[in-house]
Backbone as numpy.savetxt, mean C-alpha at the origin, in Angstrom:
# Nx Ny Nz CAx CAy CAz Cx Cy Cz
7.22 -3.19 -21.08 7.22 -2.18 -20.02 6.58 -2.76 -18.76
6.96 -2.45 -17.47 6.91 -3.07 -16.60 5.94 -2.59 -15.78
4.94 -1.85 -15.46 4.40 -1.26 -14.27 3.74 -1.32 -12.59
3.85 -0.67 -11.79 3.42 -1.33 -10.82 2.19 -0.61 -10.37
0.87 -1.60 -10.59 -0.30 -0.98 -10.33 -0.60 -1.88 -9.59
-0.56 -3.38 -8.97 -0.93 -4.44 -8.03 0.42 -5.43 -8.22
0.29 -5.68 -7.15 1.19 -7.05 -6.38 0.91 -8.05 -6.84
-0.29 -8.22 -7.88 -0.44 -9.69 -8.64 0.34 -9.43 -9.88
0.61 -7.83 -10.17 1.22 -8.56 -11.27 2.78 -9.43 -11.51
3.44 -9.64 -10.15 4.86 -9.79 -9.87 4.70 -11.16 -9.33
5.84 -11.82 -9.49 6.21 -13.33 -8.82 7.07 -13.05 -7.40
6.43 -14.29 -6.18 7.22 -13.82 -5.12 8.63 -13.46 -5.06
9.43 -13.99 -6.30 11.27 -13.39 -6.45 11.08 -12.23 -6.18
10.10 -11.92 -7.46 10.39 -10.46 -8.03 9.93 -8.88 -6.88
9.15 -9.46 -6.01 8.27 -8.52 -4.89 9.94 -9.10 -3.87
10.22 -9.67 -3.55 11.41 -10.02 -2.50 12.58 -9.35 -3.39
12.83 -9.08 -4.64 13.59 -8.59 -5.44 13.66 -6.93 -4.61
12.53 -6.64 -5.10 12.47 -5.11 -4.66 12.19 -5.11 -3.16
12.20 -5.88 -2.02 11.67 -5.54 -0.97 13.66 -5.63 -0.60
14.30 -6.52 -0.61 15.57 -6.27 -0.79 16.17 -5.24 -1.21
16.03 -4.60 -2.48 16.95 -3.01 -2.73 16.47 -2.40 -1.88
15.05 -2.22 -1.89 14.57 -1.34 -0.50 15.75 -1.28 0.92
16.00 -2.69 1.04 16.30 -2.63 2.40 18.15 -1.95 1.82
18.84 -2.22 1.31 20.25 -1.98 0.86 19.76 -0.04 0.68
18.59 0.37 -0.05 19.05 1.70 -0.51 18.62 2.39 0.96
18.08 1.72 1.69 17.44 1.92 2.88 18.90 2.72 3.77
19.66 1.00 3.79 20.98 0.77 5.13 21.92 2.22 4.45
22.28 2.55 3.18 22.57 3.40 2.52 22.11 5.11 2.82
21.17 5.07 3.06 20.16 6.84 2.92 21.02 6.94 4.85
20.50 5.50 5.27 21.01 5.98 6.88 22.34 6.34 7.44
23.31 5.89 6.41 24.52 6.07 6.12 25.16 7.17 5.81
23.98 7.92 4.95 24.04 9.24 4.24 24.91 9.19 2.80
24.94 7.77 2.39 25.27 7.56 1.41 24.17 7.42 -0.21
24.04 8.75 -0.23 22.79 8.61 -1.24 23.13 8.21 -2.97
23.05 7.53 -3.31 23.43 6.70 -4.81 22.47 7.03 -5.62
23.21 8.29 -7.08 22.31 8.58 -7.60 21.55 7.46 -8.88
20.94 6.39 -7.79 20.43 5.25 -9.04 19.62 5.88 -10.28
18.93 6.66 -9.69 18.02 7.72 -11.27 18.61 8.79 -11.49
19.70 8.71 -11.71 20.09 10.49 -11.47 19.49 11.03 -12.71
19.02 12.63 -12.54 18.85 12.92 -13.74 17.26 12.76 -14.35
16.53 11.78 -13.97 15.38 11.05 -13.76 14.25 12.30 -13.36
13.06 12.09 -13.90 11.89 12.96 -13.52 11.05 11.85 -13.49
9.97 12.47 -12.25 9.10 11.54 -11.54 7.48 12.69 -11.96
6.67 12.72 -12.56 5.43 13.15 -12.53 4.78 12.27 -11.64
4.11 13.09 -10.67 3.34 13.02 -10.00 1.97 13.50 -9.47
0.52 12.76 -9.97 -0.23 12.96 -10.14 -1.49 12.83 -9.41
-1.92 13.51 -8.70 -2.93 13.66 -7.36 -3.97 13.81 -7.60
-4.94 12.59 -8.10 -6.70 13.09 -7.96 -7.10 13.08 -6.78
-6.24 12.60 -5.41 -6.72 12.30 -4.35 -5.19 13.36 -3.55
-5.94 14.05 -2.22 -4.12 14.40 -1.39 -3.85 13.37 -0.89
-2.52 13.70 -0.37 -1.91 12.79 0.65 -0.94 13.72 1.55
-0.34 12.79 2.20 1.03 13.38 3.65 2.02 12.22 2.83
1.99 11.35 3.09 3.03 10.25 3.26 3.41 9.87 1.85
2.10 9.99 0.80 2.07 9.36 -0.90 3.21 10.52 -1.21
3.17 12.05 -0.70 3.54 13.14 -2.15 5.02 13.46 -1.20
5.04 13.29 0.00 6.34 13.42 0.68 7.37 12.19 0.63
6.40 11.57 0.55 7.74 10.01 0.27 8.11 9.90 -1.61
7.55 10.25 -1.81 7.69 9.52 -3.53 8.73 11.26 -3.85
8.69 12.36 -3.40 9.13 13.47 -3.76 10.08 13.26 -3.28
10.59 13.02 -1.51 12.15 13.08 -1.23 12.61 11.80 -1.65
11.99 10.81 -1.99 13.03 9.53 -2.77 13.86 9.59 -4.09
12.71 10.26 -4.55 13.29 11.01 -6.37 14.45 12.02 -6.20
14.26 12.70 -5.31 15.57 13.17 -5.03 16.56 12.87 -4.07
16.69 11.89 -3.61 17.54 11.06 -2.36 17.91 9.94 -3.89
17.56 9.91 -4.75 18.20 9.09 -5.75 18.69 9.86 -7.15
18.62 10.98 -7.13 19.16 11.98 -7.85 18.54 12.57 -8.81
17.05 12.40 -8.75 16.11 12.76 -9.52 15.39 13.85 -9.39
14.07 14.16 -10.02 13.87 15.14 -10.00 12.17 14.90 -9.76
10.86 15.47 -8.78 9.70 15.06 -8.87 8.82 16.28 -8.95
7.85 16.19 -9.82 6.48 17.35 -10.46 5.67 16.79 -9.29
5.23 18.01 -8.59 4.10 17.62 -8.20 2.60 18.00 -9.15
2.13 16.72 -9.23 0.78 17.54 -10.31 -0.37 17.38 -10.11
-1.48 18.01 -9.13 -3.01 18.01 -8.81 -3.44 18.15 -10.43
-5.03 17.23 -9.93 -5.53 17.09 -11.22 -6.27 18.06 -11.50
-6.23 19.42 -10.67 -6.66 20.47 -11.10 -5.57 21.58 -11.82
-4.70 20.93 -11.60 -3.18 21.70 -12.45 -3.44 21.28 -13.67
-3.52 20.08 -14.24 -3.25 19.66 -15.69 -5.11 19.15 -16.30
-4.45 19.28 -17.36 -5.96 19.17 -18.26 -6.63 18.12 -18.00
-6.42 17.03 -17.44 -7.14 16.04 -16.71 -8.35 16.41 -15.72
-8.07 16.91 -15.40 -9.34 17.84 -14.33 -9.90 18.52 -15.12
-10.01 18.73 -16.61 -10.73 19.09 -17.55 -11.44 18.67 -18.05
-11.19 17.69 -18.42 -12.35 16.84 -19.43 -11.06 15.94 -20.43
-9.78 16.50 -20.03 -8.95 15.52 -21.44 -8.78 14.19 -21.42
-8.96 13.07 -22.14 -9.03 12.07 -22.25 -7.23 11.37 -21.33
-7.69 10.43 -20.89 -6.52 9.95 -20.20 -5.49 9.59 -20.73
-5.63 9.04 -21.61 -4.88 8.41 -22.73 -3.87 9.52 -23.43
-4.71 10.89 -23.37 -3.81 12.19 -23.98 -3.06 12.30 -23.14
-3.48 12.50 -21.82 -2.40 13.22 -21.04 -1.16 11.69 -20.67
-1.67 10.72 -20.21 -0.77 9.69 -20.68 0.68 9.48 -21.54
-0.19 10.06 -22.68 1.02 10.12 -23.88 2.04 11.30 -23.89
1.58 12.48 -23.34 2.53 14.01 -23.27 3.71 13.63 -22.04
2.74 12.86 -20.69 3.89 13.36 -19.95 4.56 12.46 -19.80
4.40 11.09 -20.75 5.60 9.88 -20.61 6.79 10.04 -21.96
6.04 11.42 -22.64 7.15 11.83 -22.97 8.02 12.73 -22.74
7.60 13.22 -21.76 8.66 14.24 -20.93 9.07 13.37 -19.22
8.60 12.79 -19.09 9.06 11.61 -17.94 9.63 10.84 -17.77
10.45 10.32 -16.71 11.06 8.64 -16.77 9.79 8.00 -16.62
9.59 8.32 -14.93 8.65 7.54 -14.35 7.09 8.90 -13.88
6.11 7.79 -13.70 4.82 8.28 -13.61 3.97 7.90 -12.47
3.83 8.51 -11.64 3.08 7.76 -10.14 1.85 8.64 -10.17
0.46 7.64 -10.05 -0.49 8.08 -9.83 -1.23 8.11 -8.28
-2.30 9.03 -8.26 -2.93 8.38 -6.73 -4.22 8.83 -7.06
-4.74 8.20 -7.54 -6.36 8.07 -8.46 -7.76 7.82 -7.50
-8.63 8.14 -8.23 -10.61 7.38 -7.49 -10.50 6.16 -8.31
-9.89 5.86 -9.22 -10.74 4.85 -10.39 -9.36 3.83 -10.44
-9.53 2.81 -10.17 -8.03 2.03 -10.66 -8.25 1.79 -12.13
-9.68 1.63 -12.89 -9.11 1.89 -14.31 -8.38 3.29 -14.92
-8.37 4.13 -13.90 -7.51 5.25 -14.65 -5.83 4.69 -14.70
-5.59 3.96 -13.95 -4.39 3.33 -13.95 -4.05 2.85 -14.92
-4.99 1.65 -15.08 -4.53 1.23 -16.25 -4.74 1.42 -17.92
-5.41 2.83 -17.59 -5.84 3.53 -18.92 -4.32 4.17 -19.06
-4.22 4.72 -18.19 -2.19 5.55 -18.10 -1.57 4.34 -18.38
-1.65 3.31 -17.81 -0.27 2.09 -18.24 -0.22 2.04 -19.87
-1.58 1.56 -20.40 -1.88 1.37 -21.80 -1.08 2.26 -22.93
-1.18 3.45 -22.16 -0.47 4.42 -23.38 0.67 5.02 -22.61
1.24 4.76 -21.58 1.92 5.26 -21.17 3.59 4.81 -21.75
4.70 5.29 -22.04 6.07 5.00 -22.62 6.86 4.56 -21.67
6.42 4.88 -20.30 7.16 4.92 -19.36 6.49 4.13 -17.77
7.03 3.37 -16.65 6.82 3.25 -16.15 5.83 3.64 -15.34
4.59 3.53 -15.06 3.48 3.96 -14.33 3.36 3.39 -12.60
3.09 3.84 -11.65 3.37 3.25 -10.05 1.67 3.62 -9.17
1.17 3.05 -8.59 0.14 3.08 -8.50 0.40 3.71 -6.88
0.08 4.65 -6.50 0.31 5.66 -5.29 -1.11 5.69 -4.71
-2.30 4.83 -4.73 -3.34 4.59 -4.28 -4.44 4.40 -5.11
-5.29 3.52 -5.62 -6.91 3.18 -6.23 -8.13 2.95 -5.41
-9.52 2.91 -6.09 -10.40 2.01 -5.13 -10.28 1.19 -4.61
-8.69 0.47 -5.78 -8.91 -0.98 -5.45 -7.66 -2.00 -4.78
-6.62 -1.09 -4.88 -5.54 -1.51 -4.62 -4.81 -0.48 -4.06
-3.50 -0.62 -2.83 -2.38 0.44 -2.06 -0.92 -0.32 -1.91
-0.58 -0.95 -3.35 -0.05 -1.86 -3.16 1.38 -0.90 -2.59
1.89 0.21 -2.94 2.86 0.64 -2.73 3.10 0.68 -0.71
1.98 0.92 -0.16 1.86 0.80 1.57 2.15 -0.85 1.79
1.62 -1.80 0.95 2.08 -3.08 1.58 3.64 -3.52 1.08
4.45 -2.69 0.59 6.03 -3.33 0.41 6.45 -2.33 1.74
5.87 -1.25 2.24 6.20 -0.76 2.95 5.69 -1.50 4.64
4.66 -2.05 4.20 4.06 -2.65 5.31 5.31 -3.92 5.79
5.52 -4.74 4.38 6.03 -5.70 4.88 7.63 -5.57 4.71
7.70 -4.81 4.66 9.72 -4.74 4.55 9.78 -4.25 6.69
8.63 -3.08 7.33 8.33 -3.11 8.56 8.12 -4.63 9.19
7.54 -5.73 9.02 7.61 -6.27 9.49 8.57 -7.40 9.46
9.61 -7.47 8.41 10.78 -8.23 8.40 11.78 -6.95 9.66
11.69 -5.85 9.65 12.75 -5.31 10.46 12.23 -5.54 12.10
11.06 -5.38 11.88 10.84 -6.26 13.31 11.05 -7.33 13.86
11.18 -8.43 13.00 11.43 -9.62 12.81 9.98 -10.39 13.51
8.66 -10.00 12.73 7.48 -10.19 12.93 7.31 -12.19 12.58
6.32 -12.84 12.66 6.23 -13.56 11.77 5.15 -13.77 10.74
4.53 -14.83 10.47 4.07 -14.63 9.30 2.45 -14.88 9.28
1.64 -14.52 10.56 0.24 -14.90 10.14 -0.86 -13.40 10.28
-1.23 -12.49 9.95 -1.58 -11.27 9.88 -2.86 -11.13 10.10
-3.72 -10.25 11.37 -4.26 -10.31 10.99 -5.17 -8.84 10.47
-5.95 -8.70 9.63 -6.68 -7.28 9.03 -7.72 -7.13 9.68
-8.11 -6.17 10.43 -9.53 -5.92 11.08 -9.90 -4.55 10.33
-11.44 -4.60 10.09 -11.76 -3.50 9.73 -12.51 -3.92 8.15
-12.75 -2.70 6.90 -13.18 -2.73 6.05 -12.41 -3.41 4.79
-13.28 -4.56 4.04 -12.68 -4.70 2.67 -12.66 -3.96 1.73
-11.69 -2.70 2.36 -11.10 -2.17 1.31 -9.45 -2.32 0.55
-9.29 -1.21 0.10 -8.28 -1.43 -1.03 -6.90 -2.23 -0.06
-6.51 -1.33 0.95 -6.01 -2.13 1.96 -6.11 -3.72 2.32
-7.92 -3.77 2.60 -7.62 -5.76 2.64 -7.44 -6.14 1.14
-7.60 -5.42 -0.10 -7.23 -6.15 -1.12 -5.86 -6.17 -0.78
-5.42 -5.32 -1.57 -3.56 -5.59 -0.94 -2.86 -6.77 0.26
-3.46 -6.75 0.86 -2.80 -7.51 1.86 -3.62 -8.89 1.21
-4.58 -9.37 0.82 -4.89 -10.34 0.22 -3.75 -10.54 -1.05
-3.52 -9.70 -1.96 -2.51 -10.47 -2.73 -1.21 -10.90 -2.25
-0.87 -9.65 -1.41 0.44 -9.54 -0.76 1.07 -11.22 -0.16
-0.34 -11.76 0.60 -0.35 -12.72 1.59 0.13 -14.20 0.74
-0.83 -13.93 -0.56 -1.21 -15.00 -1.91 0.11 -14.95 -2.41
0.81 -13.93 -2.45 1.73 -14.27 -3.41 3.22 -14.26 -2.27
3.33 -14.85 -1.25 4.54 -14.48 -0.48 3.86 -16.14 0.67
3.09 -16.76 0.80 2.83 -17.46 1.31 2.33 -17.73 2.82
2.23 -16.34 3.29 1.97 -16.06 4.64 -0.12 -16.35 4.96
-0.11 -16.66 6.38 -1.60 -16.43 6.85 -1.92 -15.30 6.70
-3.41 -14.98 6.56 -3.97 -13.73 6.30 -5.41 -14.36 6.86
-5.86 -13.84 8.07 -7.35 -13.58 8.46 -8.09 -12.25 8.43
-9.02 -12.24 7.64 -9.43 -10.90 7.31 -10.74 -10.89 7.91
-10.91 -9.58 8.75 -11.86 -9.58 9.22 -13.02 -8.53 9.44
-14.21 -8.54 8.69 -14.80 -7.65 8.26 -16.22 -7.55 8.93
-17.18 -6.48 9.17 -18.61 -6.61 9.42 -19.42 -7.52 8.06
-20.62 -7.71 8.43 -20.99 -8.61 7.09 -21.17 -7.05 6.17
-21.68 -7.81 5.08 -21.69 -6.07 4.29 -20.05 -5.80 3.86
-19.31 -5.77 4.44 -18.07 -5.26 3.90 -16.73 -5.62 3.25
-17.37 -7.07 3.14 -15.72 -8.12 2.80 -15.39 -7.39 1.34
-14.17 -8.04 1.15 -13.24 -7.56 0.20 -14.04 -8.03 -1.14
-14.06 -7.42 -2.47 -14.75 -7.84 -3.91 -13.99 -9.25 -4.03
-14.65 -10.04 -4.28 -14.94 -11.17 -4.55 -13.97 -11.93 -5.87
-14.31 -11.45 -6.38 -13.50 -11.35 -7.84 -11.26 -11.17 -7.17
-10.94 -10.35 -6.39 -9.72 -9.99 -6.16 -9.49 -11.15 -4.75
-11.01 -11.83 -4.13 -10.54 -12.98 -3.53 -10.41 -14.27 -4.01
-10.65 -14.31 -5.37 -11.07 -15.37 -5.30 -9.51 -15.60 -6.12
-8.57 -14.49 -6.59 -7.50 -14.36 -7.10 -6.44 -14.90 -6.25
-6.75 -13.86 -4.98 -6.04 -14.54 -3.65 -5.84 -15.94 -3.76
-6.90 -16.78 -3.73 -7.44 -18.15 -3.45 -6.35 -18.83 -4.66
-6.02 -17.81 -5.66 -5.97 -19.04 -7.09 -4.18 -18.95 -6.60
-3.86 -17.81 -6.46 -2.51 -17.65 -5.59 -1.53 -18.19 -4.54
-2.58 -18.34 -3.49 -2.47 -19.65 -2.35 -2.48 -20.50 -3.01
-2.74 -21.43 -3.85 -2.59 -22.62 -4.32 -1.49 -23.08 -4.85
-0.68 -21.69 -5.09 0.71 -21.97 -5.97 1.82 -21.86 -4.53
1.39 -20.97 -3.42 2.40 -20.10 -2.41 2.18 -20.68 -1.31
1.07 -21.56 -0.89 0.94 -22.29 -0.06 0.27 -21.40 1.21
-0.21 -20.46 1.06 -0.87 -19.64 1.95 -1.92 -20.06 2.43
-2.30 -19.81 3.44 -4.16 -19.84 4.25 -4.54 -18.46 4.26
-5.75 -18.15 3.73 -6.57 -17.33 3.40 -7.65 -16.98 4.32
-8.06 -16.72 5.36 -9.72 -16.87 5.85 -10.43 -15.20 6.09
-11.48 -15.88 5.74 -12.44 -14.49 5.74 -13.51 -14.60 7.31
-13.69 -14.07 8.16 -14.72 -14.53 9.10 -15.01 -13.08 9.80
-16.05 -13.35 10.67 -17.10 -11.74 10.95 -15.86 -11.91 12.10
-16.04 -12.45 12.88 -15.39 -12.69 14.16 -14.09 -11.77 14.82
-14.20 -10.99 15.11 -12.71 -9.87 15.40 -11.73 -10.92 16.13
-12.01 -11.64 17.14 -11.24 -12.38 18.22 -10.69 -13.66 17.72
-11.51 -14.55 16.64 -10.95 -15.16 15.83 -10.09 -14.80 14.51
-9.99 -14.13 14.31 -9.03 -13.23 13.56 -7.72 -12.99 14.14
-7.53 -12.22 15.24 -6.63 -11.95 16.06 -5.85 -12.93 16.88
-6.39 -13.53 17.46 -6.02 -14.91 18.66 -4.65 -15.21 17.50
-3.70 -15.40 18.08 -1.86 -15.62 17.78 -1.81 -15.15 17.06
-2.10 -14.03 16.23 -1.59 -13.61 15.66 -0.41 -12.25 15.50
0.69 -12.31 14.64 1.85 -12.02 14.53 2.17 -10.59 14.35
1.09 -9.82 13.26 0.73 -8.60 13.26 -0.85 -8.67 12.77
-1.22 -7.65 13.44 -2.49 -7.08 13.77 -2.45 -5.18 12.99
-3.46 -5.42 12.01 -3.50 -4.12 11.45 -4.81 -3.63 11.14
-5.26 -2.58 10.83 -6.32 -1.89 10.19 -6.04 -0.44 8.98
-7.53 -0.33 8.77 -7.23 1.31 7.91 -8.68 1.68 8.52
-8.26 3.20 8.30 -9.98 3.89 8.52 -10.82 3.19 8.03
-12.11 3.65 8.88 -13.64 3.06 8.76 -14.05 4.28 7.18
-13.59 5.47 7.35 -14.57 6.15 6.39 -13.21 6.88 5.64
-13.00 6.20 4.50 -12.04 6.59 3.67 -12.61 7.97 3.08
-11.39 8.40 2.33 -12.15 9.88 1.42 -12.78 9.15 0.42
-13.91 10.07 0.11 -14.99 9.93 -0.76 -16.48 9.44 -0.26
-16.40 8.84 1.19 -17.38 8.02 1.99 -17.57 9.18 3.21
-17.73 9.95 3.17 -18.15 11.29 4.09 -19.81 10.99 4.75
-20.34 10.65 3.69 -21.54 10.42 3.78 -21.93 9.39 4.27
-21.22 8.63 4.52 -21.81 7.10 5.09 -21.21 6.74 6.37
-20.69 8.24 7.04 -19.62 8.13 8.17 -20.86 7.73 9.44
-21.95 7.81 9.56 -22.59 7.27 10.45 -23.31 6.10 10.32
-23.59 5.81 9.71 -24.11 4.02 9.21 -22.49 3.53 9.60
-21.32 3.90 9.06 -20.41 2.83 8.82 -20.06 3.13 10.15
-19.63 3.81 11.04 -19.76 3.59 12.82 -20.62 3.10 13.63
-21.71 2.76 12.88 -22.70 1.86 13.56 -22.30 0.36 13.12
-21.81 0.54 11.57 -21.83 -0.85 11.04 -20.38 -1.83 11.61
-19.85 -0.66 12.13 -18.26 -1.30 12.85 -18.15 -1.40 14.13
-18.77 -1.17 14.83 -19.08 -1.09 16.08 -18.64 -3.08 16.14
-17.58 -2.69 17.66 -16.90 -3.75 17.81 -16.01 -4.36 16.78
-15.41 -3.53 16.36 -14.36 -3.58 15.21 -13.10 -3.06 15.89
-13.05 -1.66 16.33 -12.40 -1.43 17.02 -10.87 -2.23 17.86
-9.73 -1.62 17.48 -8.29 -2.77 17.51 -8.09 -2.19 18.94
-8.71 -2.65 20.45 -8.34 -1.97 21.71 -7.19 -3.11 22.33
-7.33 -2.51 23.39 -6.10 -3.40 24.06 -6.38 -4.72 24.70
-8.05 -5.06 24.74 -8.25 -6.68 25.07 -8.54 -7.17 23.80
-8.50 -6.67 22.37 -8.50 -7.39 21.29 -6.83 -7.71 21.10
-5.95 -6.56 21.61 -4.51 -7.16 20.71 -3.87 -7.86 22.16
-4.58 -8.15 23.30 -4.39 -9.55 23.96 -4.28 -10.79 23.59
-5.01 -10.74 22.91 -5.36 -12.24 22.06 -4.48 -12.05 21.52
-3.61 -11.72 20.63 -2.18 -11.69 19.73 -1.21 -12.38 20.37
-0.23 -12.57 19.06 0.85 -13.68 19.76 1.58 -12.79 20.93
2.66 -13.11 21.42 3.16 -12.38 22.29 4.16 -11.89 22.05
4.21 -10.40 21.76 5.32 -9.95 21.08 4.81 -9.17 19.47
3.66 -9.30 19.30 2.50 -9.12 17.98 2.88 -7.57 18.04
3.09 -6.98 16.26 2.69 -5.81 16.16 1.50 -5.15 15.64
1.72 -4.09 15.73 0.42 -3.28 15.26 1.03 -2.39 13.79
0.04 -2.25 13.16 0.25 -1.43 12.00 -0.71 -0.82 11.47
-0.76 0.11 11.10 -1.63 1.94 10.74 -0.77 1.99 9.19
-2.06 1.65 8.41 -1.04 3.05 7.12 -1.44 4.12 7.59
-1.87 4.86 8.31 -2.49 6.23 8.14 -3.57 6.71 7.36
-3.99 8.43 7.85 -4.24 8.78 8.88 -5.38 7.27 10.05
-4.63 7.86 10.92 -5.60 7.14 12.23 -6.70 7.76 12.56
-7.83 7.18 12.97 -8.57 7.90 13.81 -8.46 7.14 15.32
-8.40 7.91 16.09 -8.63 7.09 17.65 -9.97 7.18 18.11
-10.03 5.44 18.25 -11.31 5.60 19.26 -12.67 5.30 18.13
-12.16 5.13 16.84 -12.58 4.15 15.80 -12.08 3.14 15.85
-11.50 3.40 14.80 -10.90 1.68 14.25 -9.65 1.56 15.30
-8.81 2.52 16.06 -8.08 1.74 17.00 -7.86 3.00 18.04
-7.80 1.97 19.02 -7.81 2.98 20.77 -6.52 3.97 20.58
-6.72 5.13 21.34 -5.46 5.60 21.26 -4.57 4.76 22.33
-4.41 4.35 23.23 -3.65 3.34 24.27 -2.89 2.43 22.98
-3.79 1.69 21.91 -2.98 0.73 21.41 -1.97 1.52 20.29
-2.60 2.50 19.58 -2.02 3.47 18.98 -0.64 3.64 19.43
-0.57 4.28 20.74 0.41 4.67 21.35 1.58 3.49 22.02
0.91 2.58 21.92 2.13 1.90 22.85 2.78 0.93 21.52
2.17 1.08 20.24 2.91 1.04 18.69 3.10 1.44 18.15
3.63 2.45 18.41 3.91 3.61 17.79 5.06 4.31 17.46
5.80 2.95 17.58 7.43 3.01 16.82 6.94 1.99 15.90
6.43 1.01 15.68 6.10 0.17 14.80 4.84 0.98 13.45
4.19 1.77 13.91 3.57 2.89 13.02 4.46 3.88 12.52
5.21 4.47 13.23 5.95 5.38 12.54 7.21 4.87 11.43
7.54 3.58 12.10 8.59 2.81 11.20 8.12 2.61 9.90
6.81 1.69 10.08 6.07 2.05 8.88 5.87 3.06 8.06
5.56 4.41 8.48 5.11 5.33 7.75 6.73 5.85 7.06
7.36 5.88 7.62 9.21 5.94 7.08 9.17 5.04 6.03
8.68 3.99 5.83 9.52 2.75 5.18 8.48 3.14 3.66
7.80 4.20 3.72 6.73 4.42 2.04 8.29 4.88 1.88
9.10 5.67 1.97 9.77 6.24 1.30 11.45 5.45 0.87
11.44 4.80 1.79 12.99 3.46 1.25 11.82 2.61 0.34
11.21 2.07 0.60 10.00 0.71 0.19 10.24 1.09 -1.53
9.50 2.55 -1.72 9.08 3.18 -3.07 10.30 3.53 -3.84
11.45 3.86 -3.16 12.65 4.06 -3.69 13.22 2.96 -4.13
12.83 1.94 -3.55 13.32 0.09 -4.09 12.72 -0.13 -5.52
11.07 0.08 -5.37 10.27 -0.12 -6.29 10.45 0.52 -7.24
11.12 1.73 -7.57 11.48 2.63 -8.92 12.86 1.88 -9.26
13.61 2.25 -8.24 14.52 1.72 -8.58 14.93 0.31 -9.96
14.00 -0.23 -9.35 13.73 -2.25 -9.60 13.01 -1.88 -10.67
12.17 -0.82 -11.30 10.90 -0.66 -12.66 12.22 0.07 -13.34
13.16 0.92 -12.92 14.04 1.51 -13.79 14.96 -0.11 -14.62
15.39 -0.68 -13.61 16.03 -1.37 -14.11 15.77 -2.52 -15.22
14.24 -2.61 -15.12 13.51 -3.74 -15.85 12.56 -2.73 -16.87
13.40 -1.70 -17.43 12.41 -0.80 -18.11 12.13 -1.80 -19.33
12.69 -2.60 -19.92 12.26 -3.52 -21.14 12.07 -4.35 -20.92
10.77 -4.97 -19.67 10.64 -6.03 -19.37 11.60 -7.44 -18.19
């Protein structure tokens, strides 16, 4: 069984595999030619965390491919109870094709993969968003971006992602963090073992301007994710000069995009000016969770036995 909970677990074919159907079921939906690849198909969908973009994209794809999607808060099902993961795991992969989570714990992920019958898709963790970076980077092939990136802002699940993403596809990646905040150590040092096979450059540095200078796309995520409410004033002190304004994406190559998974804040982590004047390149993005994720089921349907 195949699941997609991180981008390490796939070979660069196999991530270019699905970033490809993406783009075909993509040219297709715009066509209005919708192909029922799952027809028939049920998608459980499971929310310890909300979303806009996770429960609207993964819901109209399941049915733009002829399927069918549950929406399920973890205050709907016995999980928000006390029931062991593993139970609920086992009930609804037997009433399911496929299973998309959007969790606090990435071991809940892979507590659901373990017992799960059926394909499991990882719709957000602490630790990983891998489903935003096929969406990230199928956006920057339609731009016809190139290949050195850089991340400003917090090592979070986001710079993990884009750390494997980078490791396993061969592209630059400068990540750039306050001290205090780089990415877990352990998921860089994976990066590192990755580049060695993909031929990637990796760098970590405090430096916002060395980060940025030519580079191809320029991205961030919020300073104070959900669950960090409380640390929303230390971590605006601790980011201060983090901020993606318009004499930081100077330094960028010429022609450099910008990219937001969402929500933004302006006037944090990026000006509204830069916001706005990328903001076909953000919205393209935020479109592409829903072709991107429709690739990615697609591609786990087809490899249901490995």
């Amino acid at each position: 069984m195949r699941h997609f909970l991180t981008l390490n677990d796939f070979g660069k074919d196999e991530i270019l595999e699905m970033i490809n159907l993406a783009r075909e079921i993509k040219k297709e939906a715009k066509a209005r030619d919708f192909k029922p690849y799952l027809k028939d198909q049920k998608l459980a969908m499971i929310f310890e965390k909300s979303s806009t973009r996770t429960r609207v994209s993964f819901d109209v794809g399941m049915n733009e491919l002829g399927g069918h999607a549950l929406f399920l808060s973890s205050s709907d099902i016995q999980i928000g109870r006390g029931e062991p993961i593993k139970d609920t795991a086992r009930v609804i992969s037997r009433m399911c094709d496929l299973i998309m989570a959007r969790v606090n714990r990435h071991e809940t992920l892979e507590e659901f993969a373990k017992f799960s019958r059926v394909p499991v898709i990882n719709g957000l963790s602490d630790k990983f968003h891998p489903v935003q970076l096929m969406a990230d980077y199928l956006t920057m092939l339609e731009f016809d971006a190139g290949k050195c990136v850089a991340y400003v802002g917090d090592g979070n699940n986001m710079a993990h992602s884009w750390l494997i993403l980078a490791s396993k596809l061969g592209l630059e990646l400068r990540v750039a963090t306050p001290a205090g905040y780089e990415p877990d150590g352990e998921i860089l040092n994976l990066a590192m073992k990755n580049a060695q096979i993909s031929g990637a450059k990796i760098y970590l540095t405090q430096d916002v301007k060395e980060a940025v200078s030519g580079a191809d796309v320029v991205t961030t995520d919020t300073w104070v994710s959900m669950g960090q409410e409380a640390e929303k004033e230390k971590r605006l002190r601790d980011f201060a000069g983090f901020c993606v304004d318009e004499n930081l994406m100077k330094l960028a190559a010429p022609g450099a995009i910008f990219l937001h998974c969402l929500p933004a804040y302006r006037g944090y982590e990026v000006s509204e000016a830069v916001f706005e004047a990328h903001a076909d390149e953000i919205f393209a993005e935020a479109e592409n969770r829903l072709h991107a994720q429709k690739g990615v089921m697609v591609w786990l349907d087809r490899h249901r036995n490995g």
